[in-house]
Tab-separated table of C-alpha atoms in Angstrom:
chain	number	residue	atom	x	y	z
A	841	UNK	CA	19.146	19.180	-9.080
A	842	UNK	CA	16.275	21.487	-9.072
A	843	UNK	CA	14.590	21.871	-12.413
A	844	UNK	CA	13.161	24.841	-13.895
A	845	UNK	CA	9.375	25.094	-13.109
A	846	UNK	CA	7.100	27.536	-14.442
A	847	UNK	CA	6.524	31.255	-14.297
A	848	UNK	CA	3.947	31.353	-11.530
A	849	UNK	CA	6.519	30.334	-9.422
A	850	UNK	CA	8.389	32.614	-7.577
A	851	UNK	CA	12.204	31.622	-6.716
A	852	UNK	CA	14.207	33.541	-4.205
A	853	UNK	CA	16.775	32.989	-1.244
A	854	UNK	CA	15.957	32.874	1.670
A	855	UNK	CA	16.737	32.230	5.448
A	856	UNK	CA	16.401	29.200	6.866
A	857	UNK	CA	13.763	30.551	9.249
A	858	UNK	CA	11.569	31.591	6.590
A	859	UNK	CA	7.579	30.950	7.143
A	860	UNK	CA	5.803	27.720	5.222
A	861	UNK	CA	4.095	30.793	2.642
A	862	UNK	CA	7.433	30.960	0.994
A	863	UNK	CA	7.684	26.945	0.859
A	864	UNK	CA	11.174	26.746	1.702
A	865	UNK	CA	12.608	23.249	-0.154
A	866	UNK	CA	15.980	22.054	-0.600
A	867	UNK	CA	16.931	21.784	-3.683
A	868	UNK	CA	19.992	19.236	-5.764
A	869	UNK	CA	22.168	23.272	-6.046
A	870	UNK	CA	21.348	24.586	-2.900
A	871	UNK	CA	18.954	26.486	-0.562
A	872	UNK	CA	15.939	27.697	-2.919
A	873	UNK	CA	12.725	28.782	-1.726
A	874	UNK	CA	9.486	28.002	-3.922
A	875	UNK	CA	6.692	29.517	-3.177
A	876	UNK	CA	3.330	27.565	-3.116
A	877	UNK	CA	-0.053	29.217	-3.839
A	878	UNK	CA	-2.080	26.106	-3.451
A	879	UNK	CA	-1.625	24.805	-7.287
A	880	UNK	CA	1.075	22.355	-8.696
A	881	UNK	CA	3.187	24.177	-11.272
A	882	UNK	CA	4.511	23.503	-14.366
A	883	UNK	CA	7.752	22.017	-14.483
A	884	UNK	CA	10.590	19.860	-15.704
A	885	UNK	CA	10.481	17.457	-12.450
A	886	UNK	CA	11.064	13.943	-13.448
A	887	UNK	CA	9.865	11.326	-10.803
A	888	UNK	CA	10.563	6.811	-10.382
A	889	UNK	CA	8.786	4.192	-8.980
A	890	UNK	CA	10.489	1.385	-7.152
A	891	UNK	CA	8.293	-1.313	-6.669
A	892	UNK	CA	9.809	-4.466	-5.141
A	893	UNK	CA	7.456	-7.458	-6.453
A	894	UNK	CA	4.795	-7.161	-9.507
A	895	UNK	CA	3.673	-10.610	-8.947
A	896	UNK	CA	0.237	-10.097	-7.923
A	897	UNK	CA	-2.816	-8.016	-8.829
A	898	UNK	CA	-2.552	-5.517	-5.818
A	899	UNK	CA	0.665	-4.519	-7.020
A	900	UNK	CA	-0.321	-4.537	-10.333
A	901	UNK	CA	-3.086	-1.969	-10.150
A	902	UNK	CA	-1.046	0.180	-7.896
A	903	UNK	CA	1.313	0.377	-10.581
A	904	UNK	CA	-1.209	1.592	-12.858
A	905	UNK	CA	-2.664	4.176	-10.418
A	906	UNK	CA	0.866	5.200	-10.197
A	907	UNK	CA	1.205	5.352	-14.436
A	908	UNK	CA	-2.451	7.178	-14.684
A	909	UNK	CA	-1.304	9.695	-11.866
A	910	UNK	CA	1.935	10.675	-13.756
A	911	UNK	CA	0.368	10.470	-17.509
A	912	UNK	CA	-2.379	12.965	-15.992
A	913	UNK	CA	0.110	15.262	-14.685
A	914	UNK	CA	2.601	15.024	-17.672
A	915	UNK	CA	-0.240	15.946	-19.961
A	916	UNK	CA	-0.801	19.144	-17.327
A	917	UNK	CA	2.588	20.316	-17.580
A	918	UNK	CA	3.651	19.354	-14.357
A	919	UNK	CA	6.508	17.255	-14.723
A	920	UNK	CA	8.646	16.279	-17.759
A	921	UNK	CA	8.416	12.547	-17.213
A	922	UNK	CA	8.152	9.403	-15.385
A	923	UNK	CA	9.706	6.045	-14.382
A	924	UNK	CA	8.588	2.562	-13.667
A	925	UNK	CA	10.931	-0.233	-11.980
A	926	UNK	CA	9.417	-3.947	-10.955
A	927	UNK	CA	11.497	-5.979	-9.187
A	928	UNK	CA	11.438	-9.786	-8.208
A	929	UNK	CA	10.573	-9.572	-4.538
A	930	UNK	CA	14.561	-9.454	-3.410
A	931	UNK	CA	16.065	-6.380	-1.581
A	932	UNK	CA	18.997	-6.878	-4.549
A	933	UNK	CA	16.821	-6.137	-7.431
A	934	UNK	CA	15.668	-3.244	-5.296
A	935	UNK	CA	18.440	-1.517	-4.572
A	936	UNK	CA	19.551	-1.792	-8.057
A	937	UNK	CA	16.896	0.433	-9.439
A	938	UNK	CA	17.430	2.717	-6.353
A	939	UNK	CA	20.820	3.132	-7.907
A	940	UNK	CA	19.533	3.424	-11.331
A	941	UNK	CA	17.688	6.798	-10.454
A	942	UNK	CA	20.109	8.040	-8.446
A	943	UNK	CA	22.129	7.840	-11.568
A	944	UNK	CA	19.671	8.852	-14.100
A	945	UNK	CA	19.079	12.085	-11.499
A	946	UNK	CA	15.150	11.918	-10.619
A	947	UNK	CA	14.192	14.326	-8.851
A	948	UNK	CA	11.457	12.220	-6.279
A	949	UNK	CA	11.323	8.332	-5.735
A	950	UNK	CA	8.111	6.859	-4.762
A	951	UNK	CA	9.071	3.292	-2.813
A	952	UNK	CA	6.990	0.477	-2.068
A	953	UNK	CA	10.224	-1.571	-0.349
A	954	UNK	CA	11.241	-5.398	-0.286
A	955	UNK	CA	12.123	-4.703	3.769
A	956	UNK	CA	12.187	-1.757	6.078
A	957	UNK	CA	15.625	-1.811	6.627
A	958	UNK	CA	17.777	-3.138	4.099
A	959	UNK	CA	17.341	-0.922	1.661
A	960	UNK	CA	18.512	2.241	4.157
A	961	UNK	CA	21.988	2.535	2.710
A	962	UNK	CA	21.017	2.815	-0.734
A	963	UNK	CA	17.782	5.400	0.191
A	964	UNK	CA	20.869	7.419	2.061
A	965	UNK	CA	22.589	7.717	-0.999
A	966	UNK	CA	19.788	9.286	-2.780
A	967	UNK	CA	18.615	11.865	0.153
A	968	UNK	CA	22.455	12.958	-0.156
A	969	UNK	CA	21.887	14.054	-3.735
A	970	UNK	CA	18.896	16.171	-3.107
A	971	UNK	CA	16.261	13.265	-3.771
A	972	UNK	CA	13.156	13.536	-2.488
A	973	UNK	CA	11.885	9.411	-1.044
A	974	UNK	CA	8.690	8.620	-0.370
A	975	UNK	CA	7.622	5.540	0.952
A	976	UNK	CA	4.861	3.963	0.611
A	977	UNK	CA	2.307	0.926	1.660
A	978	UNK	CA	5.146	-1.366	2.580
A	979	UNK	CA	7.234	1.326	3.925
A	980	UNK	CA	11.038	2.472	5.340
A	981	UNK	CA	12.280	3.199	8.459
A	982	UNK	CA	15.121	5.816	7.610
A	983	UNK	CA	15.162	9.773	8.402
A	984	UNK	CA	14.092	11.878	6.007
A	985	UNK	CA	11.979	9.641	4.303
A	986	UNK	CA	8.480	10.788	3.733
A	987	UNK	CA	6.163	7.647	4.592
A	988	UNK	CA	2.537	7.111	3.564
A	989	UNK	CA	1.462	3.776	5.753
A	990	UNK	CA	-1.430	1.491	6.927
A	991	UNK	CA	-2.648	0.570	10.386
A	992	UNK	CA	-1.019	-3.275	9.367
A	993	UNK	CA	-1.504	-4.361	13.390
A	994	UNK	CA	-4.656	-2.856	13.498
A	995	UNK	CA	-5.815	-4.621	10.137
A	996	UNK	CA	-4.265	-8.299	11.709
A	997	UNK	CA	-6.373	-7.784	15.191
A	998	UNK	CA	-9.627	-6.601	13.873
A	999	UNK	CA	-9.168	-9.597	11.470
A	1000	UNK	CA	-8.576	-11.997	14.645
A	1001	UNK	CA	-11.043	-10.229	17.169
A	1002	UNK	CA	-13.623	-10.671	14.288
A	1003	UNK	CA	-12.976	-14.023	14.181
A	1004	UNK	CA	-13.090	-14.852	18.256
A	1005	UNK	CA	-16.363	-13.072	18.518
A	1006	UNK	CA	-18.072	-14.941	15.511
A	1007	UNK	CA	-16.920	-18.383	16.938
A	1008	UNK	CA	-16.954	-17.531	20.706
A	1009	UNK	CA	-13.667	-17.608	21.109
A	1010	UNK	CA	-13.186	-20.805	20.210
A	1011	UNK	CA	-11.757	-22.853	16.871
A	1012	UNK	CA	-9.457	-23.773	14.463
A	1013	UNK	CA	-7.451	-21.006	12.730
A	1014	UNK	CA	-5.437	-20.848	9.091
A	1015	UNK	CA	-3.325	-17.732	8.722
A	1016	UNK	CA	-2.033	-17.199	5.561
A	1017	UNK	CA	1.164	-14.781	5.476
A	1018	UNK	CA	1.467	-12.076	2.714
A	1019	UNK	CA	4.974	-10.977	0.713
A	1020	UNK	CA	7.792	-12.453	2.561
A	1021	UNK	CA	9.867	-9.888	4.530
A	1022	UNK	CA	7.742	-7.148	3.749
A	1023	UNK	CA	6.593	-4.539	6.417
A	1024	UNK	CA	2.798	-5.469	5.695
A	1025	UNK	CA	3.275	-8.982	6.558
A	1026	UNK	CA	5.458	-8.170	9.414
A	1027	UNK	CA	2.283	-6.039	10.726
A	1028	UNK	CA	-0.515	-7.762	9.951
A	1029	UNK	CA	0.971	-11.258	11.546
A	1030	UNK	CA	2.284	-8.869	14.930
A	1031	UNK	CA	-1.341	-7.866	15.174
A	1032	UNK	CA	-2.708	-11.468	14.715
A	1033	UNK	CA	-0.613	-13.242	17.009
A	1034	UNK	CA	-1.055	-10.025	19.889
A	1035	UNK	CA	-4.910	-10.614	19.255
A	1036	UNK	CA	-5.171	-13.992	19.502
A	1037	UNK	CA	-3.318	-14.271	23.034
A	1038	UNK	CA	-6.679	-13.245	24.578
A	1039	UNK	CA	-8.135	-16.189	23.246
A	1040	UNK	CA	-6.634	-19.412	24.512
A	1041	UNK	CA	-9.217	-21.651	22.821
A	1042	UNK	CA	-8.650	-20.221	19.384
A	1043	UNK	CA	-5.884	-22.110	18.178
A	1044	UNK	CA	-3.565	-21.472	14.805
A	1045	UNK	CA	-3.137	-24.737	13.348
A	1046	UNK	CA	-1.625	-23.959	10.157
A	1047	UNK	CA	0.442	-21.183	8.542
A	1048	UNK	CA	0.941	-20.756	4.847
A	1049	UNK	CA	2.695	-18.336	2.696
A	1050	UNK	CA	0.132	-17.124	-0.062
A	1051	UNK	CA	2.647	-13.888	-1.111
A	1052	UNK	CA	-1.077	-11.631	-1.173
A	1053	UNK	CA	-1.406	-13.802	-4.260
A	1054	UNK	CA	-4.838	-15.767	-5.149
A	1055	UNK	CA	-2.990	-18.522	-7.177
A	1056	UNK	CA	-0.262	-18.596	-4.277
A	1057	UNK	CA	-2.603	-18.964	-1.563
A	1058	UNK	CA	-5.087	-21.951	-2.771
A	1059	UNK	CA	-1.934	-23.642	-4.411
A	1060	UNK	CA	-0.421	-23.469	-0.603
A	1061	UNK	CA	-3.711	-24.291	1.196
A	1062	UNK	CA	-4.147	-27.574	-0.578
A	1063	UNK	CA	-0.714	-29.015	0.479
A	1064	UNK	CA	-2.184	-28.836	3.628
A	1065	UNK	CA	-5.889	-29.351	3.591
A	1066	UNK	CA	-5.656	-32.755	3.922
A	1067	UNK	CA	-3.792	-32.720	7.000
A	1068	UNK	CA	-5.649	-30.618	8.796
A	1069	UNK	CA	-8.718	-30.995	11.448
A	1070	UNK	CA	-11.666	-28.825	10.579
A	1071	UNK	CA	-11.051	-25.418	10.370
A	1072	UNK	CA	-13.359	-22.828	11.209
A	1073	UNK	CA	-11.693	-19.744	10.232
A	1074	UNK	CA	-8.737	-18.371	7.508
A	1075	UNK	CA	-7.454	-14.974	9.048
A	1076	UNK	CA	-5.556	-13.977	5.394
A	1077	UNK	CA	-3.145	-11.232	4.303
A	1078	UNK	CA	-6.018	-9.139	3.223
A	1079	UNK	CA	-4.351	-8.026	0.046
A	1080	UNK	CA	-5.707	-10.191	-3.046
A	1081	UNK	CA	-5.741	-13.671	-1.103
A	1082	UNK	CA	-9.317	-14.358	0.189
A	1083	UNK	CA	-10.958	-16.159	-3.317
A	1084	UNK	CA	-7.533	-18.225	-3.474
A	1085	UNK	CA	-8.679	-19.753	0.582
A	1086	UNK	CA	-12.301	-19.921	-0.885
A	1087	UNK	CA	-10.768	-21.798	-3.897
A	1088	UNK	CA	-8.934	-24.050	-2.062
A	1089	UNK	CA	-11.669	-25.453	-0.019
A	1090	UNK	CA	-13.873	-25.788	-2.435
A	1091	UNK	CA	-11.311	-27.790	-4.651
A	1092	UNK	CA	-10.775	-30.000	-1.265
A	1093	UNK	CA	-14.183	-30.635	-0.900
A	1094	UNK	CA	-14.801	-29.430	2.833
A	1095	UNK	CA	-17.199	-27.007	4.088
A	1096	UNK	CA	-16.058	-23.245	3.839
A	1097	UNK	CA	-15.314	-21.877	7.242
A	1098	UNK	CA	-15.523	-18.079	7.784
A	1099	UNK	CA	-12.581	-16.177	5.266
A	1100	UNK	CA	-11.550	-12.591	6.150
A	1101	UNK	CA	-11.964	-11.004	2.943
A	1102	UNK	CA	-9.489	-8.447	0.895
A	1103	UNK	CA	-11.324	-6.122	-0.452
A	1104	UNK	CA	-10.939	-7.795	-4.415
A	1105	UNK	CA	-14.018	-8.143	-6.626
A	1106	UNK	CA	-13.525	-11.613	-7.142
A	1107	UNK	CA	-14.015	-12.286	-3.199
A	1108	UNK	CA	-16.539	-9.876	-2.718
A	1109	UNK	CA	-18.749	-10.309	-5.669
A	1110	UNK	CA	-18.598	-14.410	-4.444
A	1111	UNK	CA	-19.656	-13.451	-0.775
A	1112	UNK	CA	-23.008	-11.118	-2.645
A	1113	UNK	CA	-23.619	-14.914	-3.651
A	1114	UNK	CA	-23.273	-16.486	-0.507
A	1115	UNK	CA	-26.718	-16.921	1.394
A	1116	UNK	CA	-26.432	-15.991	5.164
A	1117	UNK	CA	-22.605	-15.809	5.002
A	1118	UNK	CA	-20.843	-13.392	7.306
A	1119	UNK	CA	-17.333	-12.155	7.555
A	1120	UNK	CA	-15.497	-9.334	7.712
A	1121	UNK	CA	-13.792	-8.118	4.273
A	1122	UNK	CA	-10.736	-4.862	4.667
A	1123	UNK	CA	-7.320	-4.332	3.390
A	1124	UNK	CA	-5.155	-1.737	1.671
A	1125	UNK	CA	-5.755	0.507	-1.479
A	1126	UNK	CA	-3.507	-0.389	-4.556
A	1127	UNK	CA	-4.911	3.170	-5.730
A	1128	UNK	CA	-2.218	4.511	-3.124
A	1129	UNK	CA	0.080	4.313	-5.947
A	1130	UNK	CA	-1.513	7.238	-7.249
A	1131	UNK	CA	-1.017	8.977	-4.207
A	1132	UNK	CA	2.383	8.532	-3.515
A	1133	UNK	CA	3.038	9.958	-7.076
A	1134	UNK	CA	0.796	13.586	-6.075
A	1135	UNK	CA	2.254	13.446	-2.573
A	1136	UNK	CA	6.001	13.417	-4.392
A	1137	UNK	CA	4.797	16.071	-6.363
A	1138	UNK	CA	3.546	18.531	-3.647
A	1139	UNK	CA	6.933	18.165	-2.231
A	1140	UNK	CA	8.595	18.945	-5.285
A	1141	UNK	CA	6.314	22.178	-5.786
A	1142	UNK	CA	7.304	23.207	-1.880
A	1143	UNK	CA	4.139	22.365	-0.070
A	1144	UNK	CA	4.642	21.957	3.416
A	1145	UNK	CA	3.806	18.140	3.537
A	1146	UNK	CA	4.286	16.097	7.098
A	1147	UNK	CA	6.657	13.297	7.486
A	1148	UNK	CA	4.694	10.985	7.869
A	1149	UNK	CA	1.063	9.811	6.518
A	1150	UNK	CA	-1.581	7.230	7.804
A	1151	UNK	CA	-3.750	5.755	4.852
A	1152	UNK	CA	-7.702	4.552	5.485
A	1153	UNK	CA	-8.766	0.714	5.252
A	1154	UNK	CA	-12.150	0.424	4.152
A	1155	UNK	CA	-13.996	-2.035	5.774
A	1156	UNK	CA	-17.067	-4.098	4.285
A	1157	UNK	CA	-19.630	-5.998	6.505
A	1158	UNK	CA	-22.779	-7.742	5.566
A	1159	UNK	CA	-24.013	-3.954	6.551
A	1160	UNK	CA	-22.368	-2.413	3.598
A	1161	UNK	CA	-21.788	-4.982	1.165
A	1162	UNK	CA	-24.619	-4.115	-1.187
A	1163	UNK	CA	-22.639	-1.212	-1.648
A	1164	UNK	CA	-19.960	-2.470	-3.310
A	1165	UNK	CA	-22.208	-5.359	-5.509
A	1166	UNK	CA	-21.093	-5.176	-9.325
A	1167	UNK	CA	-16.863	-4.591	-9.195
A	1168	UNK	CA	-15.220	-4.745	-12.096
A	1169	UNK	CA	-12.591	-8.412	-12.226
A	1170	UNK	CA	-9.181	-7.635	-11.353
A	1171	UNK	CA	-10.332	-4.704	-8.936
A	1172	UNK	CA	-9.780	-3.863	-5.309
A	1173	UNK	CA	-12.088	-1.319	-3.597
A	1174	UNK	CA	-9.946	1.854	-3.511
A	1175	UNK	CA	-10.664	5.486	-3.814
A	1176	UNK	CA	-9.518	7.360	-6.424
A	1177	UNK	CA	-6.157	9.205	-5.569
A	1178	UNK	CA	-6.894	11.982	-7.063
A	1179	UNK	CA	-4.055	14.884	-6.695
A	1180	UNK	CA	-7.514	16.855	-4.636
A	1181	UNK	CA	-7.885	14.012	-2.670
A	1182	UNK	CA	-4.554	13.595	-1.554
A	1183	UNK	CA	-4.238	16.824	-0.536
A	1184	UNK	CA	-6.612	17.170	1.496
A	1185	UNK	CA	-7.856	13.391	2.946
A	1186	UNK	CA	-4.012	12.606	3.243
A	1187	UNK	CA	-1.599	15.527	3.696
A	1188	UNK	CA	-3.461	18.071	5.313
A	1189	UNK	CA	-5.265	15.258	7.321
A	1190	UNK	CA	-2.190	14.161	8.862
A	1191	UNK	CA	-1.451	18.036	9.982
C-alpha cells in the first residue's frame, strides 16, 4: 500500500532494470518507481515501532529518539503518523504487535527484537504485504530485512582484553549478562568468553543477569557478593548496568574493583569523581532509535539504502573523559540521529 506523497515526486513505471536515479521501490499495488532528488517528501507514509522490553533507561530514551524523530518529521509533512508498541521482554508480546501493524497497514516497521529468530515468521508476513522492516540494535536474521547493528563481539572483547591488560592477565572476573535472549547479549558474552580464552589466569567466577538494568544488576550482584573471593574486575553488558555493579559493592562494603562502564551519566559522572580510577567506559546509542525511524523513511521515499548498516560505539578513556563531564541524569552518550546524520554517517557510510 503505497501512499500518496507529494508533488515533487515523480511516479512512473518502470523496468526492473531501471538505474538507482529513478529510485525504483516496491510498493503494497505494485511496481512503482519514485524518484529521489536527495530530499524526503511529503507524504501520507505511516510508520511502527516494535520494541520488545521498555524496562530500562536505554530502551527508554531510544523510544523517545524514536517519538522526537517522527514528531519532527510529522510536523515537516513527511509522513501522516506514527506508532509506538512496548512489549514485556517475550517473543509473544512481540509478535503480537508485529501482527497489529500488519493489520493496521503501516507502511515501515522499525524492530528492536526479543530474539533473532523467532520472530521470522511473523516479519515474513509483513514483507509479503509490501512492508518495509528494519531492524535495529538487537537485530533479525531474515531476508529482506534492512538491519542497522553493533560490533556486540567486538564491544565483549575490547571489554575483556581491557581488563587482562590492566590486571596482567590475571584475576577474578564478574560478568553480568544483558536482556535475556536478545542478540546483544548473545554478542557481547560470544566476544567475552572468545577473549578471555587467551588468558588462562583470568578466571569468571560469577555470572549474573542484570537485564542492561541498574536496579537489576546491583539487586543480582548482592545475592552473590558474599560468596564470592575478591574480585578484581566486572566485565558488564555495557548498556545502563555499570552504576548498578558500582552500587552493589559499595552497599557490600568491599573495595571497588575495575567496572567497564556504559556510557550512562550516572556511571560516568561517578568515575569524573573517582581519583586515579581507570577503566574503560563504551556501549550502544539509545539515540539509534532515531535513526532507524529516518533510515525507514529514506526507504519509503526510494533512496537506494544498503541492506545492512554497522552503528559506531563511542568509547571513553581517562583520555577523553573530561569530555563528556556534566551529562544530564537519565542520559547515555549518543549522537544525535539527525535525518543528515543518518544519511550520510550511516547509509551512505555503509556504501
Amino acid at each position: 500500500m503505497m501512499k500518496k506523497v507529494g508533488v515533487l515526486v515523480l511516479v512512473m513505471c518502470i523496468a526492473l532494470g531501471s538505474a538507482f536515479a529513478n529510485g525504483e521501490q516496491e510498493s503494497k499495488e505494485g511496481k512503482l518507481a519514485v524518484t529521489y532528488n536527495g530530499e524526503l517528501q511529503n507524504g501520507e507514509y505511516v510508520i511502527g515501532l516494535s520494541n520488545s522490553y521498555f524496562g530500562n533507561t536505554w530502551r527508554k530514551q531510544m523510544v523517545e529518539a524514536f517519538s522526537k524523530a517522527a514528531e519532527e518529521a510529522k510536523s515537516a509533512g513527511y509522513i501522516s503518523r506514527y506508532e509506538i508498541q512496548n512489549g514485556d521482554g517475550t517473543v509473544n508480546s512481540q509478535i503480537a504487535q508485529i501482527n497489529s501493524f500488519i493489520l493496521s497497514g503501516v507502511d515501515a516497521i522499525a524492530i528492536c527484537a526479543a530474539s533473532p529468530t523467532a520472530l521470522n515468521s511473523t516479519i515474513q508476513k509483513a514483507l509479503d504485504k509490501g512492508i518495509k522492516v528494519v531492524a535495529f540494535d538487537s537485530i533479525v536474521n531474515l531476508k529482506g530485512v534492512y538491519t542497522m547493528d553493533y560490533p556486540w563481539e567486538q564491544i565483549g572483547m575490547d571489554s575483556t582484553d581491557f581488563v587482562a591488560q590492566q590486571l596482567n592477565g590475571k584475576g577474578n572476573v564478574v560478568v553480568v549478562r544483558g536482556v535475556s535472549g536478545a542478540a546483544p547479549d548473545k554478542g557481547i558474552y560470544a566476544g567475552i568468553k572468545q577473549a578471555i580464552q587467551k588468558y588462562p589466569d583470568l578466571k569468571i567466577v560469577q555470572e549474573v543477569i542484570g537485564e542492561a538494568s541498574a536496579t537489576k544488576t546491583q539487586e543480582e550482584l548482592i545475592k552473590v557478593l558474599p560468596s564470592l573471593p575478591e574480585i578484581n574486575a566486572v566485565i558488564t553488558h555495557c548498556g545502563g548496568d555499570a552504576i548498578g555493579a558500582v552500587n552493589a559493592f559499595e552497599q557490600s562494603g568491599r573495595a571497588i574493583p575495575i567496572i567497564i562502564g556504559d556510557n550512562t551519566a550516572e556511571y560516568i559522572n561517578w568515575w569524573e569523581n573517582q581519583k586515579g580510577y581507570t577503566t574503560l567506559s563504551q556501549g550502544s546509542t539509545p539515540g539509534c532509535g532515531g535513526a532507524a525511524f529516518w533510515t525507514s523513511l529514506y526507504i519509503l521515499n526510494g533512496f537506494d539504502v544498503p541492506q545492512s548498516m554497522m552503528l559506531g560505539v563511542p568509547h571513553v578513556t581517562v583520555d577523553n573523559l573530561s569530555d563528556y563531564s556534566g551529562m544530564k541524569a537519565g542520559t547515555f552518550i549518543s549522537p544525535n540521529f539527525s535525518k543528515e546524520y543518518v544519511l550520510k554517517e550511516i547509509i551512505e557510510a555503509a556504501k
